[in-house]
C-alpha cells in the first residue's frame, strides 16, 4: 500500500489512510480540505456552521463503514432470551444513509434538504471523494 500511496497526492494519501487503514490522525486535515473545497463553490449559507457540518457529514459518509454499529453487521440483537431484528438497520446489518438522517444532522427540515442540498451534496461534495477514489484506482493500476 505504501508503494501505491507514493504515487498520489497528499490529500488522496490521507483519505486512503483514514478510510482503508483507520489512521484517524488524518481526519482533521482531510475535513479542513473538504471544508475549503465546499467554500470554493460560493454557496450562500444562512448559518456559518452549516458548511462545517456539511464537510463533517461528507467525511463521515465517505470514510465510515456501512456496517451497522448497533448490531455489528449481524442484523439482529440478542436480548439474552431471544434475538430480534436490529431496529437501527431493520435486520439488514447495513446502515442506510437516508435524507431524513442527513437533514437532521444538518439541522434543516427534510424539505429544505431535498430541495436545496440533496443534489449539491451528492454531486459536488461527495464528488470530492470520487476524485480521491479515481486517483487511487489509477495509482493501483499503474503500480500493478
Coordinates of C-alpha atoms in Angstrom, one line a residue:
X1 CA 0.0 0.0 0.0
X2 CA 2.8 2.4 0.8
X3 CA 4.2 1.8 -2.7
X4 CA 0.9 2.8 -4.2
X5 CA 0.5 5.9 -2.0
X6 CA 3.9 7.1 -3.1
X7 CA 2.3 7.9 -6.4
X8 CA -0.6 10.0 -5.3
X9 CA -1.0 13.5 -3.8
X10 CA -1.1 14.2 -0.1
X11 CA -4.8 14.5 0.4
X12 CA -5.5 11.3 -1.6
X13 CA -3.0 9.6 0.6
X14 CA -4.6 10.9 3.8
X15 CA -8.0 9.8 2.5
X16 CA -6.8 6.3 1.8
X17 CA -5.1 6.0 5.1
X18 CA -8.1 7.2 7.0
X19 CA -10.7 5.1 5.1
X20 CA -8.8 1.9 4.5
X21 CA -6.2 1.8 7.3
X22 CA -8.1 3.6 10.0
X23 CA -5.4 6.2 10.8
X24 CA -7.7 8.7 12.5
X25 CA -4.9 11.3 12.8
X26 CA -5.6 12.3 9.2
X27 CA -9.3 13.1 9.8
X28 CA -8.8 16.8 10.8
X29 CA -6.6 17.7 7.8
X30 CA -9.0 16.0 5.4
X31 CA -12.0 17.6 7.0
X32 CA -10.3 21.0 6.6
X33 CA -9.6 20.3 2.9
X34 CA -13.2 19.3 2.3
X35 CA -14.4 22.5 4.1
X36 CA -12.2 24.6 1.9
X37 CA -13.5 22.9 -1.3
X38 CA -17.1 23.5 -0.2
X39 CA -16.4 27.2 0.4
X40 CA -15.0 27.4 -3.2
X41 CA -18.4 26.8 -4.6
X42 CA -19.6 30.2 -3.4
X43 CA -22.9 28.9 -2.0
X44 CA -24.8 31.1 0.4
X45 CA -25.3 29.8 3.9
X46 CA -27.7 31.3 6.5
X47 CA -25.8 29.6 9.3
X48 CA -22.0 30.0 9.4
X49 CA -21.7 26.5 10.9
X50 CA -23.6 24.8 8.1
X51 CA -20.5 24.3 5.8
X52 CA -18.6 22.9 8.8
X53 CA -21.4 20.3 9.4
X54 CA -21.6 19.6 5.7
X55 CA -17.9 18.8 5.5
X56 CA -18.2 16.6 8.6
X57 CA -21.2 14.7 7.1
X58 CA -19.4 14.1 3.8
X59 CA -16.3 12.9 5.5
X60 CA -18.2 10.5 7.7
X61 CA -20.2 9.1 4.8
X62 CA -17.1 8.7 2.7
X63 CA -14.8 7.1 5.2
X64 CA -17.0 5.2 7.7
X65 CA -18.0 1.6 7.3
X66 CA -21.5 0.7 6.1
X67 CA -21.9 -1.9 8.8
X68 CA -24.5 -1.2 11.4
X69 CA -22.7 -0.3 14.7
X70 CA -25.6 -1.3 16.9
X71 CA -25.6 -5.0 15.8
X72 CA -22.1 -5.1 14.3
X73 CA -23.5 -6.1 10.9
X74 CA -25.3 -9.2 12.2
X75 CA -28.8 -7.8 11.6
X76 CA -30.1 -8.9 15.0
X77 CA -29.7 -8.1 18.6
X78 CA -29.6 -10.8 21.3
X79 CA -31.6 -9.9 24.4
X80 CA -30.3 -12.9 26.4
X81 CA -33.6 -14.9 26.0
X82 CA -34.2 -14.4 22.3
X83 CA -32.9 -12.5 19.3
X84 CA -34.8 -9.7 17.5
X85 CA -34.1 -7.7 14.3
X86 CA -31.9 -4.7 14.8
X87 CA -34.1 -1.6 14.9
X88 CA -31.3 0.6 13.5
X89 CA -30.7 -1.3 10.3
X90 CA -34.1 -3.2 10.2
X91 CA -32.3 -6.5 10.2
X92 CA -30.1 -5.9 7.2
X93 CA -26.8 -5.4 9.0
X94 CA -26.1 -2.4 6.8
X95 CA -26.7 1.3 7.7
X96 CA -28.9 3.2 5.4
X97 CA -27.9 6.8 4.8
X98 CA -31.2 8.5 4.4
X99 CA -32.1 12.0 3.5
X100 CA -34.0 12.2 6.8
X101 CA -30.8 11.4 8.7
X102 CA -28.8 13.9 6.7
X103 CA -31.4 16.7 7.2
X104 CA -31.4 16.1 11.0
X105 CA -27.6 16.0 11.1
X106 CA -27.5 19.3 9.2
X107 CA -30.3 20.9 11.3
X108 CA -32.7 21.6 8.5
X109 CA -36.1 20.3 7.6
X110 CA -36.4 17.3 5.2
X111 CA -38.0 19.6 2.6
X112 CA -35.1 22.1 2.7
X113 CA -32.6 19.3 2.4
X114 CA -34.3 17.7 -0.5
X115 CA -35.0 20.9 -2.3
X116 CA -31.7 22.8 -1.8
X117 CA -29.0 20.4 -0.7
X118 CA -29.5 16.8 -1.7
X119 CA -28.2 17.1 -5.2
X120 CA -25.4 19.5 -4.3
X121 CA -24.3 17.1 -1.6
X122 CA -24.4 14.1 -3.9
X123 CA -22.8 15.7 -6.9
X124 CA -20.3 18.3 -5.7
X125 CA -19.5 17.4 -2.0
X126 CA -19.3 13.7 -2.3
X127 CA -17.7 14.2 -5.7
X128 CA -14.5 15.3 -3.9
X129 CA -14.1 11.8 -2.6
X130 CA -14.9 10.3 -6.0
X131 CA -11.8 12.1 -7.2
X132 CA -9.7 10.6 -4.4
X133 CA -11.0 7.1 -5.3
X134 CA -10.2 7.7 -9.0
X135 CA -6.7 8.7 -8.2
X136 CA -6.2 5.6 -6.0
X137 CA -7.6 3.4 -8.8
X138 CA -5.1 4.9 -11.3
X139 CA -2.2 4.5 -8.9
X140 CA -3.1 0.9 -8.3
X141 CA -3.4 0.1 -12.0
X142 CA -0.1 1.9 -12.7
X143 CA 1.8 0.0 -9.9
X144 CA 0.4 -3.5 -10.6

